[in-house]
Amino acid sequence: MKKLLLSLLILGGTLSMNAQDDDSEEQKEGWTTEGNIQLLFNQSAFNAEWTGGGTSNISGNLIFNYDFNYLKDDFTWDSKVLVDYGMTKQKGDEFPRKTSDRLEINSVAGKQVEESNWFYSFFTNFRTQVTKGYNYSTDADTGETIRTERTNFLSPAYLQFGPGMLWKKSENFYVNIAPATGRFIIVDSYFTSVDGYQDGDYFGVDQGKSARFELGAAISAYAKFELIKNVKVENILNLYSNYLEDPQNVDIDYTVNVKMKINELLSTNFIFQTIYDDNAVGAFQVREVFGLGFNYNF
């Protein structure tokens, strides 16, 4: 119940902040596209005489956003491709480590209900990661770092789809409610076939299987607006409840990206993401990224 309340608070905060935005340009008919490539960079260095302690490190985060939208009379179709990949390397570590790894495709089509902001809709969401992910430990005898493969491309992968109702103010502000959403969780059966595997240990998938099907309700919201001059905020929120098992455990995926523009090529960025998925980890996953961004728009 607490997780559901938190989800509603996040959604309510997103909507209330956007309601203050007066910039609501109407979408042009036909196809409109917009893309952005962004590189965030962080670096810390300490020499041997630095008495305060610290470990030299370098990190980078590459973000690719591409939106393609279509409007014709009472039909609307909004799609987004997102790639977010980050690495960090600390002095003395044998392996670089990922700080983020996300490949996601969102698409929602709608037919307008008379002359209103409501649409009959159908949405599709697909997300996975790009490269292998590892668990890290230390060898008790040698002290060396051991890494064990935990995830990979398409393991896991999530595919959601279903009909619903879309409330859309503009291509930068909409909420989709889908009460009959199918979801497939896809994994490599290698991970579910190891000795001692118990049903559900790996992202909820049963022993020896490579997929899990769920039926539930999904809410997705998107809000992008200018907070003050040269400061833009993008919010992406996805909620999901599985009717077939523990419907009270609402999956949450919320990302906010605050971009503070310096000039056409440079910006300072803050990214915050939190995920709750009890099939993956029975706790909130949180990441933050702050750094100098190099931008290219197309």
C-alpha atoms as one frame of an Amber mdcrd trajectory, in Angstrom:
protein
   0.000   0.000   0.000   2.868   2.381   0.804   4.374   1.740  -2.640   1.044
   2.521  -4.308   0.736   5.786  -2.348   4.292   6.737  -3.324   3.450   6.014
  -6.960   0.379   8.254  -6.833   2.381  11.033  -5.158   4.998  10.885  -7.915
   2.281  10.980 -10.573   0.448  13.816  -8.832   3.637  15.837  -8.470   4.456
  15.344 -12.126   1.007  16.518 -13.220   0.873  19.499 -10.868   4.278  20.778
 -11.969   3.294  20.511 -15.612  -0.019  22.241 -15.010   1.978  25.376 -14.197
   3.500  25.379 -17.659   1.850  27.767 -20.117   3.833  26.560 -23.125   1.317
  24.266 -24.828   1.978  24.589 -28.551  -0.335  22.458 -30.643   1.229  19.554
 -32.512   1.444  20.020 -36.279  -0.379  17.565 -38.509   1.682  14.836 -40.188
   5.023  13.526 -38.950   7.213  15.478 -36.529  10.587  14.203 -35.307  13.120
  15.342 -32.755  16.369  13.757 -31.614  19.113  14.433 -29.095  22.473  12.819
 -28.332  24.049  13.722 -25.005  27.300  12.802 -23.287  27.615  13.432 -19.553
  31.113  13.471 -18.078  32.383  13.272 -14.482  35.975  13.040 -13.250  37.741
  13.185  -9.872  41.497  13.010  -9.284  43.656  12.942  -6.129  47.429  12.854
  -5.919  49.361  10.707  -3.442  49.812  13.616  -1.019  46.082  14.366  -0.717
  45.412  13.854   3.009  41.617  13.952   2.839  41.388  10.563   1.175  39.607
   9.700  -2.038  39.940   7.522  -5.108  40.525   8.916  -8.585  37.752   7.973
 -10.978  36.284   8.805 -14.334  32.767   8.181 -15.601  30.655   8.882 -18.645
  26.994   8.543 -19.577  25.687   8.455 -23.169  22.000   9.261 -23.712  20.176
   8.970 -27.032  16.599  10.258 -27.333  14.537  10.125 -30.496  10.862  11.085
 -30.722   8.687  10.564 -33.773   5.054  11.638 -33.615   2.135  11.577 -36.033
  -1.133  13.537 -36.022  -3.944  13.364 -38.575  -7.411  14.702 -37.778  -8.545
  12.736 -34.685  -5.711  10.164 -34.770  -2.457  10.580 -32.815   0.616   8.344
 -32.529   3.579   9.168 -30.267   6.750   7.057 -30.098  10.062   7.404 -28.293
  13.369   5.517 -28.479  15.669   5.874 -25.462  19.202   4.538 -24.986  20.977
   5.339 -21.709  24.398   3.797 -21.110  27.017   4.738 -18.514  30.375   3.431
 -17.272  32.719   4.319 -14.418  36.331   3.331 -13.747  38.024   3.793 -10.379
  41.774   3.795  -9.946  42.914   0.369  -8.792  39.790  -1.472  -9.970  40.437
  -4.261 -12.443  37.114  -3.824 -14.236  35.100  -0.793 -15.312  31.525  -0.937
 -14.032  28.221   0.078 -15.528  26.304   2.930 -13.946  23.324   2.642 -16.308
  22.215   0.448 -19.186  18.790   0.928 -20.718  17.255   0.407 -24.142  13.574
   1.331 -24.271  10.926   1.841 -26.956   7.561   3.424 -26.105   4.663   3.836
 -28.505   1.048   4.868 -27.932  -1.626   5.426 -30.579  -4.998   7.028 -29.924
  -8.281   7.999 -31.580  -9.883  11.104 -30.144 -13.170  10.938 -28.227 -15.184
  13.745 -29.845 -13.493  17.128 -29.264 -11.746  16.435 -25.977  -8.330  15.579
 -24.549  -9.350  11.906 -24.256  -8.435   9.177 -26.757  -9.126   5.471 -27.100
  -5.589   4.116 -27.066  -3.294   1.152 -27.557   0.245   1.185 -26.202   3.417
  -0.883 -26.534   6.491  -0.732 -24.345   9.705  -2.710 -24.779  12.804  -2.423
 -22.624  16.008  -4.335 -22.051  19.723  -3.618 -21.663  22.585  -3.441 -24.150
  25.512  -5.319 -22.566  26.220  -7.866 -19.850  25.723  -6.995 -16.192  27.772
  -8.513 -13.359  27.688  -9.135  -9.637  31.050  -8.330  -8.012  32.742 -10.075
  -5.098  36.261 -10.479  -3.693  38.309 -13.672  -3.634  39.026 -14.426   0.036
  42.470 -15.895  -0.711  43.884 -13.556  -3.358  41.850 -10.410  -2.719  41.153
 -10.156  -6.447  37.805  -8.967  -7.779  35.502 -11.678  -9.093  32.662 -10.796
 -11.425  29.760 -13.134 -12.151  27.436 -12.559 -15.099  23.942 -11.672 -13.899
  22.182 -10.131 -16.919  22.635  -9.728 -20.664  20.964  -8.310 -23.764  17.329
  -9.554 -23.782  17.860 -11.125 -20.348  15.774  -9.689 -18.943  13.573  -8.003
 -21.521  10.080  -6.660 -20.847   7.298  -6.391 -23.447   4.031  -4.707 -22.435
   0.986  -3.936 -24.570  -2.710  -3.291 -24.185  -5.751  -1.082 -24.871  -6.690
   1.824 -22.661  -7.559   5.496 -22.434  -5.121   8.305 -23.196  -5.395  11.837
 -21.813  -3.224  14.100 -23.916  -2.694  17.827 -23.608   0.249  17.907 -26.038
   3.078  15.688 -27.238   4.981  16.881 -24.144   2.263  16.058 -21.613   0.095
  12.929 -21.555  -1.101  10.084 -19.334  -2.140   6.626 -20.566  -4.252   4.240
 -18.452  -4.369   0.599 -19.607  -6.429  -1.680 -17.295  -5.866  -4.844 -19.374
  -2.127  -4.973 -20.038  -0.269  -8.103 -21.074   3.383  -8.347 -20.079   6.071
 -10.832 -21.074   9.299 -11.080 -19.079  11.917 -12.713 -21.321  15.204 -14.194
 -20.061  17.997 -16.507 -21.190  17.068 -20.013 -19.993  20.738 -20.491 -19.018
  20.085 -18.428 -15.875  16.998 -20.464 -14.899  18.643 -23.869 -15.448  21.548
 -23.683 -13.005  21.765 -26.216 -10.177  19.570 -25.383  -7.209  17.409 -22.896
  -9.096  14.043 -22.205  -7.479  10.976 -20.968  -9.363  10.951 -17.191  -9.527
  14.573 -16.622  -8.458  15.497 -14.905 -11.731  13.065 -12.058 -12.464  10.077
 -14.221 -11.524  10.647 -16.862 -14.235  10.138 -20.554 -13.402  12.908 -23.154
 -13.451  14.094 -24.036 -16.968  11.807 -21.477 -18.630  12.733 -18.476 -20.761
   9.597 -16.350 -20.339   6.881 -15.375 -17.891   3.441 -13.969 -18.785   1.555
 -11.506 -16.620  -1.796  -9.736 -16.962  -2.358  -6.489 -15.123  -2.920  -2.734
 -15.189  -0.435  -0.120 -16.391  -0.231   3.645 -16.074   2.345   5.677 -17.973
   2.862   9.426 -17.818   5.165  11.819 -19.664   5.735  15.497 -18.840   8.355
  17.793 -20.321   8.384  21.495 -19.544  10.568  24.546 -18.900  10.850  25.145
 -15.157  12.592  28.499 -15.548  14.482  30.024 -18.456  17.122  27.586 -19.788
  16.094  24.867 -17.293  14.009  22.032 -18.732  12.592  19.079 -16.809  11.577
  15.750 -18.360   9.565  13.216 -16.315   8.853   9.608 -17.319   6.702   7.458
 -15.018   5.591   3.838 -15.510   3.464   1.852 -13.030   2.362  -1.772 -13.326
   0.306  -4.127 -11.138   0.075  -7.848 -11.924  -3.463  -9.176 -11.369  -2.254
 -12.795 -11.361   0.231 -12.522  -8.482   0.681 -10.001  -5.647  -1.309  -7.165
  -7.277  -0.538  -4.961  -4.245   3.152  -4.921  -5.250   3.117  -2.117  -7.799
   6.163  -1.988 -10.090   7.507   1.566 -10.328   9.917   3.073 -12.838  10.360
   6.844 -12.547  13.017   8.995 -14.225  13.524  12.756 -14.064  16.102  14.551
 -16.200  16.847  18.204 -15.396  18.815  19.965 -18.133  20.343  23.368 -17.349
  21.405  24.908 -20.650  24.745  26.702 -20.905  24.760  27.148 -24.689  23.704
  25.180 -27.770  26.324  22.472 -27.147  26.839  22.447 -23.371  24.524  21.836
 -20.431  24.622  20.714 -16.815  22.421  17.688 -16.227  20.924  15.934 -13.237
  19.296  12.513 -13.720  17.428  10.665 -10.989  15.851   7.233 -11.478  14.132
   4.910  -9.040  12.811   1.417  -9.787  10.813  -1.000  -7.685  10.279  -4.511
  -9.074   9.967  -7.278  -6.491  10.738  -9.913  -9.152  14.188  -8.368  -9.546
  15.048  -6.937  -6.110  12.715  -6.628  -3.137  13.738  -3.002  -2.533  13.945
   0.340  -4.317  16.775   0.706  -6.815  18.070   4.289  -7.040  20.630   5.975
  -9.271  21.732   9.579  -9.668  23.905  11.144 -12.353  25.158  14.727 -12.317
  27.643  16.153 -14.742  28.576  18.335 -17.669  26.644  17.444 -20.813  27.685
  17.750 -24.456  24.578  17.935 -26.645  23.756  17.443 -30.299  20.185  17.997
 -31.545  18.823  16.738 -34.844
